Amino acid sequence: MDADEAVQVEALIEQQRTPAVASQYALHAA
């Protein structure tokens, strides 16, 4: 997966989940 795809996936996650969950995912993915 390239950087652009990763950004799209993160955007989808943020739309579908609460900000708290999205933030936790971002921390784990970083």
XYZ file of C-alpha atoms in Angstrom:
30
model
C 0.000 0.000 0.000
C 1.403 3.380 -0.954
C 1.118 6.646 0.942
C -1.904 7.895 -1.016
C -3.831 4.694 -0.319
C -2.952 4.925 3.374
C -4.381 8.459 3.506
C -7.604 7.269 1.854
C -7.939 4.385 4.305
C -7.417 6.691 7.270
C -10.064 9.067 5.886
C -12.557 6.205 5.597
C -11.837 5.075 9.144
C -12.360 8.588 10.466
C -15.705 8.813 8.648
C -16.921 5.455 9.942
C -15.622 5.493 13.515
C -15.579 7.929 16.393
C -12.696 10.419 16.619
C -11.388 8.611 19.704
C -11.172 5.287 17.887
C -9.640 6.929 14.822
C -7.037 8.615 17.018
C -6.163 5.324 18.709
C -5.818 3.657 15.305
C -3.573 6.473 14.087
C -1.340 6.125 17.141
C -0.975 2.377 16.602
C -0.386 2.786 12.873
C 2.222 5.534 13.288
